[in-house]
Short mmCIF file of C-alpha atoms in Angstrom, two decimals:
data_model
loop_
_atom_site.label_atom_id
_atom_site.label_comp_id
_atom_site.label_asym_id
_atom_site.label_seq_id
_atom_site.Cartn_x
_atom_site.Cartn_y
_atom_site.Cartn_z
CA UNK Q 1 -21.52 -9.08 -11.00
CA UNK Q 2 -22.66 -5.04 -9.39
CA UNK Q 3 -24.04 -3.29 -12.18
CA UNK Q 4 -22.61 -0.24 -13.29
CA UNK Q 5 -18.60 -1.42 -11.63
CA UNK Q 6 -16.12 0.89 -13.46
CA UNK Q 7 -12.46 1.39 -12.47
CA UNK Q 8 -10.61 4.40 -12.57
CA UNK Q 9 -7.07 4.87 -12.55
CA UNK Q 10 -4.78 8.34 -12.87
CA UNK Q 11 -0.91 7.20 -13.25
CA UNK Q 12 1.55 10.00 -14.58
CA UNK Q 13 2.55 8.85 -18.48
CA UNK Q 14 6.14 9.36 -18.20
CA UNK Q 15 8.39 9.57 -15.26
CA UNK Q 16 11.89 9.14 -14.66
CA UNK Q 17 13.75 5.83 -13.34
CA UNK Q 18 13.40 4.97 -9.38
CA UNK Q 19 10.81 8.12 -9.35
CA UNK Q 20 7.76 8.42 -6.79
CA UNK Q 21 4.85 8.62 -8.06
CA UNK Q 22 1.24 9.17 -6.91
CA UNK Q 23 -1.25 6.57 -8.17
CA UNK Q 24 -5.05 7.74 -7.49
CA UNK Q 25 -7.90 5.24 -8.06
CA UNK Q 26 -11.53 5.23 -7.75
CA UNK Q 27 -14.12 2.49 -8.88
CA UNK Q 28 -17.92 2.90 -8.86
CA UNK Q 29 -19.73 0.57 -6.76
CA UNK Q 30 -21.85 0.86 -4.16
CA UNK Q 31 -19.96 -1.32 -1.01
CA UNK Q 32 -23.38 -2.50 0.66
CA UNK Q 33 -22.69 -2.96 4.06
CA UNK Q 34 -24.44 -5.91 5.26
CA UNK Q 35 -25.84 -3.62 8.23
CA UNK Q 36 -28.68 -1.60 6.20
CA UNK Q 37 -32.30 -2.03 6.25
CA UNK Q 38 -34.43 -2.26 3.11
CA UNK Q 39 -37.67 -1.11 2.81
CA UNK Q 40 -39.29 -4.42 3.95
CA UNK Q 41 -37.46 -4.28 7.17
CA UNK Q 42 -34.65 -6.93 6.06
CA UNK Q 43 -31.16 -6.42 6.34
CA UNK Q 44 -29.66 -6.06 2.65
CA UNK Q 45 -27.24 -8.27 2.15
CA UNK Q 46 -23.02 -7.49 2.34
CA UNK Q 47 -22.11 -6.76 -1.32
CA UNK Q 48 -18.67 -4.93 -1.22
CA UNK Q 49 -15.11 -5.32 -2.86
CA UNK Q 50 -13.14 -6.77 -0.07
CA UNK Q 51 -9.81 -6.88 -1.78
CA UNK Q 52 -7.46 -4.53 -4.17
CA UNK Q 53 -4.15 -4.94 -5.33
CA UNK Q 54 -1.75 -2.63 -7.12
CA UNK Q 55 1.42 -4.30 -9.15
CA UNK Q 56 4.19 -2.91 -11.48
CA UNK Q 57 5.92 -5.39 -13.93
CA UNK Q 58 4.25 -7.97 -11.38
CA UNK Q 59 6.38 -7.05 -8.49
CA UNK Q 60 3.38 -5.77 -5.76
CA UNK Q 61 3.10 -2.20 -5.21
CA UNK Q 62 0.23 -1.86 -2.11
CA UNK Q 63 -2.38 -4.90 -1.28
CA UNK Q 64 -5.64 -3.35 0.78
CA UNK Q 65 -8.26 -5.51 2.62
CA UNK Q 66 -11.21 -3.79 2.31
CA UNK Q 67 -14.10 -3.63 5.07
CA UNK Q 68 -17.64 -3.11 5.05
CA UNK Q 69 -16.73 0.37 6.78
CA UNK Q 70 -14.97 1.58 3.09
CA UNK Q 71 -17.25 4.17 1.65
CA UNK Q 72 -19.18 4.06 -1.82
CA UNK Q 73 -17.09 3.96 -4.55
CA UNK Q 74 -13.60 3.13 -3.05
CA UNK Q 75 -10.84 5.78 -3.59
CA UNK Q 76 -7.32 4.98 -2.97
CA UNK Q 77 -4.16 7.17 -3.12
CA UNK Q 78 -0.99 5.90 -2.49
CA UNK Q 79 2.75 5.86 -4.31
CA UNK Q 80 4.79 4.02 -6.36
CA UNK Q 81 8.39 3.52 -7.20
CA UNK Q 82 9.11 3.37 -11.20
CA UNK Q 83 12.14 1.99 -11.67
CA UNK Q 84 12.05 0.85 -15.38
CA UNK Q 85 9.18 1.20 -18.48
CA UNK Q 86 6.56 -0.99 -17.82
CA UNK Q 87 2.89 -1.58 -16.73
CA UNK Q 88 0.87 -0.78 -13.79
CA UNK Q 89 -2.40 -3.45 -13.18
CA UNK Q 90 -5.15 -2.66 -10.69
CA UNK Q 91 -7.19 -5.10 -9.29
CA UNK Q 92 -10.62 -5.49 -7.33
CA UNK Q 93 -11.81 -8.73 -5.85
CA UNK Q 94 -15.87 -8.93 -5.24
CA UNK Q 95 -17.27 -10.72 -2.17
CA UNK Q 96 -19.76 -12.50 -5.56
CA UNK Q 97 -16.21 -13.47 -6.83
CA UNK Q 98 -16.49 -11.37 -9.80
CA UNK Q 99 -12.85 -9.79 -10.53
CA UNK Q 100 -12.21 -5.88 -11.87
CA UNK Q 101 -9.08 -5.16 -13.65
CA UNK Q 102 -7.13 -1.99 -15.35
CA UNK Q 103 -3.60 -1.29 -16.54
CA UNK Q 104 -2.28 1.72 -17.26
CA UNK Q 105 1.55 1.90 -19.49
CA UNK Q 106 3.88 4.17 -17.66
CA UNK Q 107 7.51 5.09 -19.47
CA UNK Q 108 10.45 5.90 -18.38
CA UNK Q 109 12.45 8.38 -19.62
CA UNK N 1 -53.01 2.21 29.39
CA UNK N 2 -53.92 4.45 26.28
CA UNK N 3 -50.47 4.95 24.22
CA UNK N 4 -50.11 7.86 22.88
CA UNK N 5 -48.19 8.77 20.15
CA UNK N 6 -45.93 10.98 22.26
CA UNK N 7 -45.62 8.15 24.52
CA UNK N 8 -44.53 5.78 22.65
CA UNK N 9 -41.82 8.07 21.13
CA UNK N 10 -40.77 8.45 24.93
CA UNK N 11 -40.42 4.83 25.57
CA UNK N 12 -38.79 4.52 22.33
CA UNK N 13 -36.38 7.15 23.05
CA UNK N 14 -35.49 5.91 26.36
CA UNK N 15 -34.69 2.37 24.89
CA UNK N 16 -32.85 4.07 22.64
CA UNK N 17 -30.50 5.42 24.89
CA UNK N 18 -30.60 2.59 27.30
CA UNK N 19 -29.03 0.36 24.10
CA UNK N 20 -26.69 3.05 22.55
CA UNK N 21 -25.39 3.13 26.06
CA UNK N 22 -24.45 -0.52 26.28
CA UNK N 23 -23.72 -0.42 22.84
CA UNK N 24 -20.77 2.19 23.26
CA UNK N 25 -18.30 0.19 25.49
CA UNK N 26 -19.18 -3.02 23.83
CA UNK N 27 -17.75 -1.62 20.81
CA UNK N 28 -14.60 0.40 22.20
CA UNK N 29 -13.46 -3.33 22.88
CA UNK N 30 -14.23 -4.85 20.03
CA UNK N 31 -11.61 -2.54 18.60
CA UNK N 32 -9.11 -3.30 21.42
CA UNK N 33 -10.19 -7.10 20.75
CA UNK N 34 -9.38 -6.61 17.26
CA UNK N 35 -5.89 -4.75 17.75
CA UNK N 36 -4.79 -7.58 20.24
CA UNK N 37 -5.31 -10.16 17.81
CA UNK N 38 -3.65 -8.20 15.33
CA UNK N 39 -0.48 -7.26 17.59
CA UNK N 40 -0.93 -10.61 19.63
CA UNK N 41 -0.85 -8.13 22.96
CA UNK N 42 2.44 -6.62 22.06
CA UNK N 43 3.55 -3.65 23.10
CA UNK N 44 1.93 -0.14 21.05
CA UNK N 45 4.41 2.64 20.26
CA UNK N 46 3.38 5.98 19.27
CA UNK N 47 4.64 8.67 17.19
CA UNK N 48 6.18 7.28 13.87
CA UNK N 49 3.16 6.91 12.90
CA UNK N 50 0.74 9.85 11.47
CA UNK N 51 -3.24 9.41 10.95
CA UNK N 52 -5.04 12.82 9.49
CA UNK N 53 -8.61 12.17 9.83
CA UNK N 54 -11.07 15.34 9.94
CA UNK N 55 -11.84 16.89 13.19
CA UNK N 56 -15.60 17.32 12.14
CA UNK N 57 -17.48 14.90 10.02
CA UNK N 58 -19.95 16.36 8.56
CA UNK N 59 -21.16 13.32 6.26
CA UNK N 60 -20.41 9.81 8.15
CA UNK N 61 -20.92 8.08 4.74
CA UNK N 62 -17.50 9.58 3.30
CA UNK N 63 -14.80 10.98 5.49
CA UNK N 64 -11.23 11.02 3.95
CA UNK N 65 -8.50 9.98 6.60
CA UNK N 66 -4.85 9.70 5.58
CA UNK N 67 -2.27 7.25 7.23
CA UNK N 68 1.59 7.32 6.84
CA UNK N 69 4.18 5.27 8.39
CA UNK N 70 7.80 5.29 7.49
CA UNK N 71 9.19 1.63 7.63
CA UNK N 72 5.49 0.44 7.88
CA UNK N 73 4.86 -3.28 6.39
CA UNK N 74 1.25 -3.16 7.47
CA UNK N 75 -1.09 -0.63 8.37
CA UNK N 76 -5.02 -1.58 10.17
CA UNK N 77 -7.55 1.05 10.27
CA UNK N 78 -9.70 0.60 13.29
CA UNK N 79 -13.21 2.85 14.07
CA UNK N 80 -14.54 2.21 17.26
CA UNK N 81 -17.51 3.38 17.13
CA UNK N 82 -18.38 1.40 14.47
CA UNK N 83 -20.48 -2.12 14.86
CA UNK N 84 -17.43 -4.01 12.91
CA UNK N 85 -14.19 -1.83 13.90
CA UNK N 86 -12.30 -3.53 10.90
CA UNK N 87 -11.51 -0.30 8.45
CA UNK N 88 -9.16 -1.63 5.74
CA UNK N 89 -5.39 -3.08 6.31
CA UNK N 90 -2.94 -1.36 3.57
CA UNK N 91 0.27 -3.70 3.03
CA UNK N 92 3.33 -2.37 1.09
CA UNK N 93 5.20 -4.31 -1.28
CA UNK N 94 8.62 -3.39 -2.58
CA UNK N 95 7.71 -0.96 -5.31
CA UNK N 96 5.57 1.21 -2.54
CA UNK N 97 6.99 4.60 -3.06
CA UNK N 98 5.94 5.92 0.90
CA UNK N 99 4.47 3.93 3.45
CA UNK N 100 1.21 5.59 3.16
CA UNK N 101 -2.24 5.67 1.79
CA UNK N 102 -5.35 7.58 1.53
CA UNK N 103 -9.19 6.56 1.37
CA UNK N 104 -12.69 7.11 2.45
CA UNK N 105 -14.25 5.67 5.54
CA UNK N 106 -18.01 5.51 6.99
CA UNK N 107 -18.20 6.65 10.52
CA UNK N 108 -21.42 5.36 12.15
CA UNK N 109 -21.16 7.94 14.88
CA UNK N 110 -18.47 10.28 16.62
CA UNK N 111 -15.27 8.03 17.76
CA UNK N 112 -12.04 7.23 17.74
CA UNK N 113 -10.35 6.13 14.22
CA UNK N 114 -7.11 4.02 15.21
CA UNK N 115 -4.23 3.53 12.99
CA UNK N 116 -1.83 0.28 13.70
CA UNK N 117 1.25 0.13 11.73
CA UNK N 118 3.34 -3.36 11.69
CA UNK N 119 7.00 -1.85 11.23
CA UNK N 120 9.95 -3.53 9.51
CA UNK N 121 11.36 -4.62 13.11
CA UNK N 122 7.82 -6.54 14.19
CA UNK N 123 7.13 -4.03 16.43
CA UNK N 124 3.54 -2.12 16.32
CA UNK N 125 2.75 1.67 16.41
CA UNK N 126 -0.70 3.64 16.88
CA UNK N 127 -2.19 6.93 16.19
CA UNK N 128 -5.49 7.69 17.08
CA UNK N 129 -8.07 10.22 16.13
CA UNK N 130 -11.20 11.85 17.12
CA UNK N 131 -14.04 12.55 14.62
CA UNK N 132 -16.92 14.35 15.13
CA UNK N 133 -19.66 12.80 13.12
CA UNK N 134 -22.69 14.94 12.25
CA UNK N 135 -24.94 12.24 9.91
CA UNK N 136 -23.82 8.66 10.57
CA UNK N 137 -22.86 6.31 7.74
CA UNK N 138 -24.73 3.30 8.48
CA UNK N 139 -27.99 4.09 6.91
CA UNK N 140 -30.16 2.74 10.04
#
């Protein structure tokens, strides 16, 4: 597993039934390339999250393929529908197969 | 021959050129490679889809770009200047509020970023974009 990986997730508390909202999300982690050199002249090996998912009540919300070409620390904005109480679950999938996961409640009013 | 240290930064300047020169082209098809294989040579439509990218870069390591397609499935981010176009490929599920997303990129060097929606219908559309890098993001 990185060091250091930690998700970050903004989702509005309360919102009201079939509402759009924006979901913001950042994790740390530093998305090595594959096409740096180190300081002995050797490429430094790909290291990046090549997958995230975003899910409500387990019905899928956005799926992204991530590239080498994603910056440091990979921020993603998009929406969501909310069309009952429930829970949002993010995801990030490691090229070392390690797996990063958050939820964040959400109720409807 | 004595080599200088100037000349040898002239030689290595010239090959420098000489190989970003080749370089360029190779890459502008890799990213038309790339969107063939995607679209399987169909047809690409433009205007219901909308990329914002920055006209000036002035960090290549982090440049925010926006896409948005109404009745998108799919969307591919493509940067052509880059060694491996591949960007990121945003697909919508059913509880996708707008058919849009926003991230950061790394821009090796000024190009073209290409958006490629996949719309409801199977057709494709594309929006393109020019950014004008000032530090590349590949490290080097």
């Amino acid at each position: 597993m990185a060091s250091g990986v930690k998700p970050r997730v903004k989702v509005p508390k309360t919102a009201a039934a079939g509402d759009i909202i924006t979901i913001k999300t950042l994790i740390s982690h530093k998305m090595e390339s594959g096409q740096r050199k180190g300081d002995d002249g050797n490429l430094i090996p790909r290291s990046i999250i090549n997958r995230f998912t975003a899910g409500f009540n387990g019905q899928n919300v956005i799926d992204v393929t991530l590239e080498p070409a994603i910056s440091t620390n990979p921020y993603f904005q998009f929406e969501a529908i909310v069309p009952e109480t429930g829970e949002f679950t993010f995801t990030w999938y490691d090229d070392d197969g390690s797996v990063y996961d958050t939820s964040k409640k959400i109720t409807v009013s | 021959m004595d080599l200088t240290r100037r000349k040898l930064l002239v030689i290595g300047g010239g090959a420098f050129a000489g190989a970003s020169m080749i370089g360029l082209p190779a890459f502008a098809s890799l990213t038309d490679d790339a969107i063939a294989e995607l679209t399987g040579g169909a047809d690409l439509g433009e205007g219901a889809i909308d990329l914002t990218a920055p006209e000036i870069a002035e960090n290549g390591n982090t440049v925010p770009i926006k896409v948005s397609a109404p009745g998108a499935v799919a969307i591919t981010i493509y940067a052509d200047g880059n060694p491996v176009p591949n960007v990121a490929t945003f697909k919508f599920g059913p509880l996708s509020g707008s058919r849009s997303a926003s991230t950061r990129i790394r821009l090796a060097t000024t190009q073209n970023v290409v958006a490629v929606a996949q719309m409801e219908d199977g057709s494709f559309q594309m929006a393109k974009a020019n950014v004008k890098v000032t530090i590349g993001g590949c490290g080097g």
